[in-house]
Short mmCIF file of C-alpha atoms in Angstrom, two decimals:
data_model
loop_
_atom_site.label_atom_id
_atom_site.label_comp_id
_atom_site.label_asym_id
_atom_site.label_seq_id
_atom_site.Cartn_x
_atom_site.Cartn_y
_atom_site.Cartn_z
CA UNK A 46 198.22 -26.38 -41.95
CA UNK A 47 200.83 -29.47 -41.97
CA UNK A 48 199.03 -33.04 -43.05
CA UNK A 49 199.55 -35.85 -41.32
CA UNK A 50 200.47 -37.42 -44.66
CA UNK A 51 203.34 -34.66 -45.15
CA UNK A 52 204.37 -35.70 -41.59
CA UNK A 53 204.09 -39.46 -42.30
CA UNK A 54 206.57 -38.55 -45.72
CA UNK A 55 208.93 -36.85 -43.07
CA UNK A 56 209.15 -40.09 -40.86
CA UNK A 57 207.95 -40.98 -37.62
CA UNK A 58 209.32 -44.11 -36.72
CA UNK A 59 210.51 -44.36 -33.55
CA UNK A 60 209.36 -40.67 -32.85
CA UNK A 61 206.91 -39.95 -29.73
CA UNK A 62 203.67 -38.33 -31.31
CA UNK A 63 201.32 -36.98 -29.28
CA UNK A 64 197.82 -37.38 -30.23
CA UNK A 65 195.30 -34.38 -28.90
CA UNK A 66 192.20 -36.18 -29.41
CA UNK A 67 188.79 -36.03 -27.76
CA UNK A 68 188.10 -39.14 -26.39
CA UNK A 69 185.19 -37.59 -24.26
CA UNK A 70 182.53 -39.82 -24.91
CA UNK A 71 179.44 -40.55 -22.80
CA UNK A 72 179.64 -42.90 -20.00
CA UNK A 73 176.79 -44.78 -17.95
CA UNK A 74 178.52 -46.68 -14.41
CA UNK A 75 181.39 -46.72 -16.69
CA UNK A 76 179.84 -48.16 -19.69
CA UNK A 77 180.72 -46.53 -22.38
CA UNK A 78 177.35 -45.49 -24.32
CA UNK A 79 178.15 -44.25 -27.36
CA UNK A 80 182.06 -44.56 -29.22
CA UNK A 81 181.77 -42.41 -31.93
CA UNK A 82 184.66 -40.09 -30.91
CA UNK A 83 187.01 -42.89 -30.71
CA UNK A 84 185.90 -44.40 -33.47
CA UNK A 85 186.57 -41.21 -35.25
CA UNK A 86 190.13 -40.55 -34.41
CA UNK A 87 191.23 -44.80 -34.78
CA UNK A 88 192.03 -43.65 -38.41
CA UNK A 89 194.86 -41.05 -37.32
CA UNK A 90 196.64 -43.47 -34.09
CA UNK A 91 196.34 -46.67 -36.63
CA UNK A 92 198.13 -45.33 -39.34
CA UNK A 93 201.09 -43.20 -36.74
CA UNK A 94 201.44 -46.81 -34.91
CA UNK A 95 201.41 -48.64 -38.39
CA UNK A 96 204.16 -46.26 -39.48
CA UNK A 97 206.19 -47.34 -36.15
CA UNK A 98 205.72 -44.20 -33.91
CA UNK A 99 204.98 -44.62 -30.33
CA UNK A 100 201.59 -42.94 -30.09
CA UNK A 101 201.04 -41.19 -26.70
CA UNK A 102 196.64 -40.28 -26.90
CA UNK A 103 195.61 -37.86 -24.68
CA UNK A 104 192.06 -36.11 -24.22
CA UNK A 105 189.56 -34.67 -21.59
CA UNK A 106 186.19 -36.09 -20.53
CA UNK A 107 183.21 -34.47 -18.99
CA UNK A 108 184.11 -31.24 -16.65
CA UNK A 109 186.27 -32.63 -13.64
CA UNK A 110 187.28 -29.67 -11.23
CA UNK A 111 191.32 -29.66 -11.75
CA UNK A 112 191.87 -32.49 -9.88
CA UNK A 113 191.57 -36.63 -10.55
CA UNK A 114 187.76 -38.05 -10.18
CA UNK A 115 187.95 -41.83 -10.55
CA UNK A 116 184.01 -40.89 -12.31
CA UNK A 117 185.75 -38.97 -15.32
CA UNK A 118 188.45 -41.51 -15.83
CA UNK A 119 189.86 -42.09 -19.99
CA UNK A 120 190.53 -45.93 -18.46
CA UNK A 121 187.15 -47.48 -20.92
CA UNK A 122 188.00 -45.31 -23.50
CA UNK A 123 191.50 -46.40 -23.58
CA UNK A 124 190.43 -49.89 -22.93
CA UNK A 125 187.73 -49.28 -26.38
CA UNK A 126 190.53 -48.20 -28.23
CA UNK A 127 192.50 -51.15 -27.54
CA UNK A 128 189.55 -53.05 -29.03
CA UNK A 129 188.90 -50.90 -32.20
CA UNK A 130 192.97 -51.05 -32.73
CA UNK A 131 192.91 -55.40 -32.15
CA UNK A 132 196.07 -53.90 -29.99
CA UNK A 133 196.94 -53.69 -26.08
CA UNK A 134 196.91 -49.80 -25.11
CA UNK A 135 199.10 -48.88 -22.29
CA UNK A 136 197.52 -46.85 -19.65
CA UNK A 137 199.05 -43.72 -17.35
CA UNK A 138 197.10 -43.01 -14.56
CA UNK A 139 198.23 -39.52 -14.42
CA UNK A 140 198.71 -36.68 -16.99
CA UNK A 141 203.07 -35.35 -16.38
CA UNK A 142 203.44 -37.36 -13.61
CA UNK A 143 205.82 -40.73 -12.44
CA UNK A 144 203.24 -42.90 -14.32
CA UNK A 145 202.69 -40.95 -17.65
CA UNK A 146 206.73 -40.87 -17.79
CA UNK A 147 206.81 -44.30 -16.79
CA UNK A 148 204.00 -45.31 -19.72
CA UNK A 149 205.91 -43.65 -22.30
CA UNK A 150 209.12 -44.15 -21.61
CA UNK A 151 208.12 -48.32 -21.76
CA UNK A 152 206.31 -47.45 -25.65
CA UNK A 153 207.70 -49.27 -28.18
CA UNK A 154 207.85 -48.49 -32.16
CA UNK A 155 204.19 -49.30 -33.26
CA UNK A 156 203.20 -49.24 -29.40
CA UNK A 157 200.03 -46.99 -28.55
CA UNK A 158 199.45 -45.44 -24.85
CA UNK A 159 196.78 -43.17 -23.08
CA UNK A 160 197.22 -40.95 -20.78
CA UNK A 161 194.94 -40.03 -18.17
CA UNK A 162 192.75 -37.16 -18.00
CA UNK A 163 194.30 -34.13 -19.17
CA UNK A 164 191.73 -31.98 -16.97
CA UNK A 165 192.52 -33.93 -13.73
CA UNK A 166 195.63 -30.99 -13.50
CA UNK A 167 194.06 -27.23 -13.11
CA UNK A 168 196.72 -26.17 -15.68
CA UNK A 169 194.83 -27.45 -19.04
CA UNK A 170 192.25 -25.43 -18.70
CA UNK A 171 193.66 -22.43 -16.80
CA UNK A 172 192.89 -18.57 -17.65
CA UNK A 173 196.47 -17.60 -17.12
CA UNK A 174 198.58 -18.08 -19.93
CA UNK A 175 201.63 -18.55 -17.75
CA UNK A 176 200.11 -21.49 -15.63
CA UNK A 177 198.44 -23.13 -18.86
CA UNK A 178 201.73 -22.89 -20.79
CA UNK A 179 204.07 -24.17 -17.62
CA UNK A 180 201.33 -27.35 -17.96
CA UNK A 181 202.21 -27.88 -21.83
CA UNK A 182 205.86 -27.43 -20.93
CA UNK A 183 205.60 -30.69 -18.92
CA UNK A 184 203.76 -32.41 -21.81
CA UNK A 185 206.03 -31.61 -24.02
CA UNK A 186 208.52 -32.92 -22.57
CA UNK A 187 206.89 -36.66 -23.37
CA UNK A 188 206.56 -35.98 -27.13
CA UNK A 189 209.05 -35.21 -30.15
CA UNK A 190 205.73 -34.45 -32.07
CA UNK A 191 202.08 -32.79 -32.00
CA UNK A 192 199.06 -34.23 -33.94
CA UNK A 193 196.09 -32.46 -33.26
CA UNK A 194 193.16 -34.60 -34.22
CA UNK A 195 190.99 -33.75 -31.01
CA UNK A 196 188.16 -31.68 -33.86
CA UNK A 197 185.43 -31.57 -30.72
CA UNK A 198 188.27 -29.33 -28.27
CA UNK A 199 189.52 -26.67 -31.07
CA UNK A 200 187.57 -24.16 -30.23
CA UNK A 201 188.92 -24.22 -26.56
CA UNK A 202 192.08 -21.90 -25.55
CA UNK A 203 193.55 -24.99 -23.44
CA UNK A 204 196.71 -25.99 -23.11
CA UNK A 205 197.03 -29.38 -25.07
CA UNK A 206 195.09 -27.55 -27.81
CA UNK A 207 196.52 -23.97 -28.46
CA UNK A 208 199.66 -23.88 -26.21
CA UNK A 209 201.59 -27.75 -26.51
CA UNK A 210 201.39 -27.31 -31.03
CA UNK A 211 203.81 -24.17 -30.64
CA UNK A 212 205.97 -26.40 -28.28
CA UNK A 213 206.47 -29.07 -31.01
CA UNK A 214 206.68 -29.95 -34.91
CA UNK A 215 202.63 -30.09 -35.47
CA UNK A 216 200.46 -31.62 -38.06
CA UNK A 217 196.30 -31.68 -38.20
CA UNK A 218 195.35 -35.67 -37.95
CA UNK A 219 192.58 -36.62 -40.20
CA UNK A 220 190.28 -36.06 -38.25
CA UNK A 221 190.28 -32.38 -38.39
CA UNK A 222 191.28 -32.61 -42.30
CA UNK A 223 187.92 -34.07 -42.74
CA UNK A 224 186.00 -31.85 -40.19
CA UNK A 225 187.50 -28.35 -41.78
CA UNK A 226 186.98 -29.82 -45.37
CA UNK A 227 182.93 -30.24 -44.74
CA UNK A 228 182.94 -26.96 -42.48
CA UNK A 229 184.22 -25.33 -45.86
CA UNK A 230 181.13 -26.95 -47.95
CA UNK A 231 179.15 -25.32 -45.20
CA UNK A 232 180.62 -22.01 -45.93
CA UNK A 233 182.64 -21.10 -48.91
CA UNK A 234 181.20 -23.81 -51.20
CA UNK A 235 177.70 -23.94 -50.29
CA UNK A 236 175.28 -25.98 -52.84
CA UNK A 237 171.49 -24.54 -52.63
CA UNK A 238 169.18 -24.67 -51.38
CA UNK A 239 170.81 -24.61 -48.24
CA UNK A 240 168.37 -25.54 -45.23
CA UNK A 241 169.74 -25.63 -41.36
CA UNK A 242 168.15 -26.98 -38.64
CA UNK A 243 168.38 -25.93 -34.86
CA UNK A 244 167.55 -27.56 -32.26
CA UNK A 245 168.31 -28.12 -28.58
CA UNK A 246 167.42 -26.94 -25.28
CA UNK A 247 168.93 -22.91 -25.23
CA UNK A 248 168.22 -20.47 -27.86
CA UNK A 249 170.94 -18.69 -26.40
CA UNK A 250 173.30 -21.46 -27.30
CA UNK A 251 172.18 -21.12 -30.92
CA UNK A 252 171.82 -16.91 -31.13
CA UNK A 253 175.36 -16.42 -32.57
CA UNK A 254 174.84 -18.99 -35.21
CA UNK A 255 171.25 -17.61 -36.51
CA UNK A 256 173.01 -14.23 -36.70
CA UNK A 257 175.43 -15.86 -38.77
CA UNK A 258 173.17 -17.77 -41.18
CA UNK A 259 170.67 -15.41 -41.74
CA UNK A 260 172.71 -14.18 -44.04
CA UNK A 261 173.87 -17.65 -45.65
CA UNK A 262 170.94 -20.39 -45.33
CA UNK A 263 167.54 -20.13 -47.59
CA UNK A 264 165.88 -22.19 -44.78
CA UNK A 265 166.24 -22.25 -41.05
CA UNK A 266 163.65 -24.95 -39.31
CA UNK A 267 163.94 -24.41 -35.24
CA UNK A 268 162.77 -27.09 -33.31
CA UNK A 269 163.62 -28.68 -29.17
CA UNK A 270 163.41 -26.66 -26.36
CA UNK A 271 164.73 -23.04 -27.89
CA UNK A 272 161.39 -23.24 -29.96
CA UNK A 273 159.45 -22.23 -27.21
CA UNK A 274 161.28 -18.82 -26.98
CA UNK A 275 160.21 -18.19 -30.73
CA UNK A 276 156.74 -19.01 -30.25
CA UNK A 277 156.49 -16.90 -27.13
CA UNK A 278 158.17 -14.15 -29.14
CA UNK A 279 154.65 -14.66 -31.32
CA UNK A 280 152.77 -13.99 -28.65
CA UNK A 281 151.74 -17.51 -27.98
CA UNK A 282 151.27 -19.26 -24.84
CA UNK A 283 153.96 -21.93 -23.90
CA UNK A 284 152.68 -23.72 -20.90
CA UNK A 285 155.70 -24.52 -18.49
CA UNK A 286 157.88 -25.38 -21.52
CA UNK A 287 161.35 -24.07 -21.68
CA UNK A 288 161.84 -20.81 -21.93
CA UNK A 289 164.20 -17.70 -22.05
CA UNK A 290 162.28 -15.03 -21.44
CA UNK A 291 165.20 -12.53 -21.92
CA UNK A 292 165.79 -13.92 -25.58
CA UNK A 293 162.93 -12.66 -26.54
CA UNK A 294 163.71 -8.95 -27.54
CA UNK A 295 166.55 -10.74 -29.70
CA UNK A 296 164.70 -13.73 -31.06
CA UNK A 297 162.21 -11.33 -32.42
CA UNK A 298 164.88 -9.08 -33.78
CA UNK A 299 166.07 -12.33 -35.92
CA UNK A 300 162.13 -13.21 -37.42
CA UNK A 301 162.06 -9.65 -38.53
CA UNK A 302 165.49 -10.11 -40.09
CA UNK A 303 164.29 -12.85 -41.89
CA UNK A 304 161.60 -11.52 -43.41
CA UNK A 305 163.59 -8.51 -44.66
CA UNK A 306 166.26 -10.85 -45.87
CA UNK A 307 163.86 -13.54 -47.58
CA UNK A 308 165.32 -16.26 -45.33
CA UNK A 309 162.49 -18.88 -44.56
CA UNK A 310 162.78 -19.11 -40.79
CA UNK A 311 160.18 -22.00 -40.01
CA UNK A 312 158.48 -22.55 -36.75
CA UNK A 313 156.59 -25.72 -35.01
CA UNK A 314 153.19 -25.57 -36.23
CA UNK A 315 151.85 -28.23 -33.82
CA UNK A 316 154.09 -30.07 -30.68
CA UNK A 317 153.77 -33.11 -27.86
CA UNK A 318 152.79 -32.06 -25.09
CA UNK A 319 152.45 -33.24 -20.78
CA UNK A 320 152.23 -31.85 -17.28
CA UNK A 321 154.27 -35.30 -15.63
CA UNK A 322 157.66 -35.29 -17.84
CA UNK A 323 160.36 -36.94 -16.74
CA UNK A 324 157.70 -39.01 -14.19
CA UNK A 325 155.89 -40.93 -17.06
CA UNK A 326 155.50 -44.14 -15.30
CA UNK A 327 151.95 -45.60 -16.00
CA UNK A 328 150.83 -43.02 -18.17
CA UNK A 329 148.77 -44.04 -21.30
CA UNK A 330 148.91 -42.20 -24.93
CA UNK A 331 145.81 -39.75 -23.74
CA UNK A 332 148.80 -38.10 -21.72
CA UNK A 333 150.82 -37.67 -24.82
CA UNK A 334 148.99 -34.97 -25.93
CA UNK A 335 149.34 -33.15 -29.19
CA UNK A 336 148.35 -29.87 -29.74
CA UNK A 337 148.84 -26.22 -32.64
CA UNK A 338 152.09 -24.78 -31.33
CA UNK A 339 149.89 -21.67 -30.17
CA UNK A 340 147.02 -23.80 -28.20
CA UNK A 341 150.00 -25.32 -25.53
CA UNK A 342 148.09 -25.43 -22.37
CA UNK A 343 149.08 -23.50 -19.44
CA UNK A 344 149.25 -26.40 -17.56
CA UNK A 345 151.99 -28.12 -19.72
CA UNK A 346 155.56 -28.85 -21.25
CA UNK A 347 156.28 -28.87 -24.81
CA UNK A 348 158.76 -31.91 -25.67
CA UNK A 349 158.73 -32.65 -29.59
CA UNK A 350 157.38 -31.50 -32.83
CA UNK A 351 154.07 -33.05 -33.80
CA UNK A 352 153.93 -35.01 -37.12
CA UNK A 353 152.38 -31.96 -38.81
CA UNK A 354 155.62 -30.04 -38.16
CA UNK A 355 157.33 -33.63 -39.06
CA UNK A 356 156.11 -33.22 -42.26
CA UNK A 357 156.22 -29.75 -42.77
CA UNK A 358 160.15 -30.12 -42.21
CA UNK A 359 160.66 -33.52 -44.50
CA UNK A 360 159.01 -31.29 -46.85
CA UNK A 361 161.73 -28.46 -46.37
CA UNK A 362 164.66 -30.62 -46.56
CA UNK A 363 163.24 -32.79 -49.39
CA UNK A 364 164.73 -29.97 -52.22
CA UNK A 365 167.95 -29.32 -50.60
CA UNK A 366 171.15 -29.39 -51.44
CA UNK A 367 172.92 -28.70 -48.82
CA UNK A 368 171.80 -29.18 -44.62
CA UNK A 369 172.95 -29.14 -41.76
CA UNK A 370 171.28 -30.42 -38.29
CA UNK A 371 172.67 -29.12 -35.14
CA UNK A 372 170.43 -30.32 -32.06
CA UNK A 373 167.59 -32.68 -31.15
CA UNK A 374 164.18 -31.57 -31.93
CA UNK A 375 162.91 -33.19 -28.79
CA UNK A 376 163.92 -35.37 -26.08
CA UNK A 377 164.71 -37.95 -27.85
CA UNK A 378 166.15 -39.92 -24.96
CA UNK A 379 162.47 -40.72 -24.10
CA UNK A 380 160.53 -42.78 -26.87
CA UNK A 381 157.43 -41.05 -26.42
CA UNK A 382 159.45 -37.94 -27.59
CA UNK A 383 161.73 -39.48 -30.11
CA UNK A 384 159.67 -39.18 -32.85
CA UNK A 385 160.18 -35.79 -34.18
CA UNK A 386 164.31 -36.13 -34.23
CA UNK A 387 163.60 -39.59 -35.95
CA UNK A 388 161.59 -37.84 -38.62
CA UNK A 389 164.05 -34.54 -39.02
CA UNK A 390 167.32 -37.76 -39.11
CA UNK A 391 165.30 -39.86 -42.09
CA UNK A 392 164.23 -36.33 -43.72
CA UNK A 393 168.53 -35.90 -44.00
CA UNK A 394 168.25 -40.02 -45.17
CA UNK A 395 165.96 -39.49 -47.47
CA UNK A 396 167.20 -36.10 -49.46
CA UNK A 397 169.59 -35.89 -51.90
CA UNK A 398 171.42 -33.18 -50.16
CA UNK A 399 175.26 -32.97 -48.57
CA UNK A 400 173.49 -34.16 -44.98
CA UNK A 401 175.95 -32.55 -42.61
CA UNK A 402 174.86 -33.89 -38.25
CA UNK A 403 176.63 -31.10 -36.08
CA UNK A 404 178.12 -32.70 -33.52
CA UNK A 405 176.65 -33.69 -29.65
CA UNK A 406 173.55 -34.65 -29.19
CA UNK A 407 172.10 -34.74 -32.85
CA UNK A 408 175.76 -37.13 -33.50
CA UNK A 409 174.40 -39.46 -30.20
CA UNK A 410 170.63 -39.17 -31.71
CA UNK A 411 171.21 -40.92 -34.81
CA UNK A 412 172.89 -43.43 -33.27
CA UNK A 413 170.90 -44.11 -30.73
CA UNK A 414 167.90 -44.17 -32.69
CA UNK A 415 169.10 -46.81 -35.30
CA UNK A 416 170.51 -44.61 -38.40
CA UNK A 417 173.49 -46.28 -40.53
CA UNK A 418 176.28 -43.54 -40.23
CA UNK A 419 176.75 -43.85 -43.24
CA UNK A 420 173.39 -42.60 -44.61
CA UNK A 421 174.93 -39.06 -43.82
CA UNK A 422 177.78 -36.95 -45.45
CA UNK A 423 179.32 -36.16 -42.39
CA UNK A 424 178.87 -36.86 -38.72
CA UNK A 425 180.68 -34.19 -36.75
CA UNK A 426 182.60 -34.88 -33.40
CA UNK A 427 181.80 -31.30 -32.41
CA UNK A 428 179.11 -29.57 -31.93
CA UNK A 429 180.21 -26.56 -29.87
CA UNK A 430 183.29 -26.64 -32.89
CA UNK A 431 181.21 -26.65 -35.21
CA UNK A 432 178.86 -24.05 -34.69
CA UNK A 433 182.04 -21.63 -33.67
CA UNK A 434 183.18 -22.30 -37.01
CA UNK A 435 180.04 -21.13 -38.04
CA UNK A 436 179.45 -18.17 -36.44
CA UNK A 437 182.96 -17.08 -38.39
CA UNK A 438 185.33 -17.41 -35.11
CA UNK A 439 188.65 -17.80 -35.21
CA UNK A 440 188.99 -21.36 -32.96
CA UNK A 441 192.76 -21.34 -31.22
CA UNK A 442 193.50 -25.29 -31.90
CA UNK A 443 193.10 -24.38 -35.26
CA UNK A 444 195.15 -21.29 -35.35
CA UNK A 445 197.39 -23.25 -33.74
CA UNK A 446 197.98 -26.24 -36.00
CA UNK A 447 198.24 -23.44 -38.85
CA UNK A 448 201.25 -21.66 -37.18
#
């Protein structure tokens, strides 16, 4: 896989690179709520623009269907980046079209643009190799050069991701670099004890991943929603908490695996319970109930560890030397139910370990909640990523970049 630094040796100046990156960060009435992502890929567009190439950024956000949707606009990321660069960023308001031509055409050396949504055209995400690849064929035709620095899209077959690198000369941005360096630590150069912990809403998000690890980690703590499915799998009752009922054959196929392996696969031992969430308006702390993870009343919804389970899994980090934290153990969102993903974030803090966040929610969490970033080895921009990488798969913007 090219550098960016052996690309930066070659010369850009004056060249149009195209930046893949994955600006899709969350957005409240068009507030930007959290800027990690762009944050994470400045490094990568301030050094191409420094080195006088005319930087063309592109990225998706959210799930538009194939067609523009003023709600899923890149127009405050672009205008963020502006502000993290201290440098005006031309906007397109379309992806191929008379202004994206128009945008980059009008770049200068050292100039930076963004273009608008690339899922706002059906052909960037398209099944059909032939309409995905006529799509890249029009974006390449705005570029003399791919970087691919967009870590949180590589596991997606879409067209600015696997199809646009084999159109152009192609280097990995830093971004990546840094991304596949810790993924390796994960995998191939694994200190131990190695502890993961899962959280989240879906087990069956998470059931490739377990597979994977249960031959790799000593430890696996599960906490958030896909909990529930484990401790049903017990036998226990769950109340109206989440729940995949048709995990369950598999989920206890994995705890038996465990024990025959000698991987410690921990479970809640106690969790917060109510009948009312998300309507918590007047309630008082008696309706914050906690309760042993197999005494959840019929009546109600688990939504965090309890601070037995808080300590039980500070006390399974503490040793480590290596973790990694994909997930929120509860809804975090809330602050009656923030509590047990504060604990599992100042566990990570507080060990000596390679701390490793996976990406999505867990990445928003810490942030959210107050943790220096830089507490942590590695913040990941990717959480589906990630865990692909994981599992072993091959992810096509990766394959890409390497070809």
């Amino acid at each position: 896989m090219k550098t960016i630094d052996e690309l930066l040796a070659e010369g850009v100046k004056g060249k149009r690179v195209f930046v893949r990156a994955d600006l899709n960060v969350p957005l409240d009435q068009g507030r930007i709520t959290d800027d990690g992502r762009i944050r994470a890929v400045q490094p990568t567009i301030a050094k191409l623009a420094a080195s006088g190439a005319r930087v063309i950024v592109a990225s998706h956000l959210g799930r538009p269907k194939g067609a523009p949707d003023p709600a899923f606009s890149l127009a405050p990321a672009a205008a963020r980046l502006g502000e993290l660069l201290g440098a005006d960023v031309a906007f397109a308001t379309d992806t191929v079209g008379a202004s994206a031509k128009e945008t980059v055409a009008a770049l200068t050396d050292g100039q930076v643009a963004v273009i608008e949504n690339l899922r706002f055209n059906p052909g960037e995400t398209a099944k059909d190799d032939a309409e995905r690849g006529a799509f890249a064929d029009r974006l390449a035709e705005l570029a003399d050069v791919y970087v691919g620095d967009g870590f949180g899209a590589v596991h997606r077959k879409h067209a600015s991701v696997f199809d646009l690198p084999a159109r152009l000369p192609h280097a990995a941005g830093y971004l990546i670099a840094t991304e596949v360096g810790v993924l390796k630590k994960l995998t191939d150069e694994v200190k131990r004890p190695y502890v993961v912990v899962l959280g989240g809403a879906k087990v069956s998000d998470k059931l490739a991943v377990i597979d994977e690890l249960l031959g790799k980690a000593d430890r696996i703590l599960i906490g958030g929603g896909m909990a529930y499915t484990f401790l049903k799998a017990l036998g226990h009752e769950v109340g109206i908490s989440l729940l995949q009922e048709d995990q369950i054959p598999k989920v206890t196929e994995y705890m038996q695996r465990a024990k025959d392996t000698g991987v410690e696969l921990v479970l809640p031992v106690d969790v917060l319970v109510s009948k009312d969430f998300p309507d918590l308006k007047g309630k008082t702390p008696a309706d914050f109930e906690t309760v042993a993870a197999d005494k959840i009343p019929a009546d109600k919804e688990g939504l965090d560890i309890g601070p037995k389970t808080r300590e039980l899994y500070a006390s399974k980090i503490a040793d480590a030397e290596t973790v990694f934290w994909n997930g929120p153990v509860g809804v975090f969102e809330h602050p009656d139910y923030a509590g047990g993903t504060t604990a599992i974030a100042q566990a990570l803090v507080d060990s000596n370990a390679f701390t490793v966040v996976g990406g999505g929610d867990s990445a928003a969490a810490v942030r959210i909640l107050g943790f220096d970033e830089n507490a942590f080895g590695h913040i990941s921009t990717g959480g589906g990523a990630s865990l692909e990488y994981l599992e072993g798969k091959t992810l096509p913007g990766l394959a890409a970049l390497e070809g």
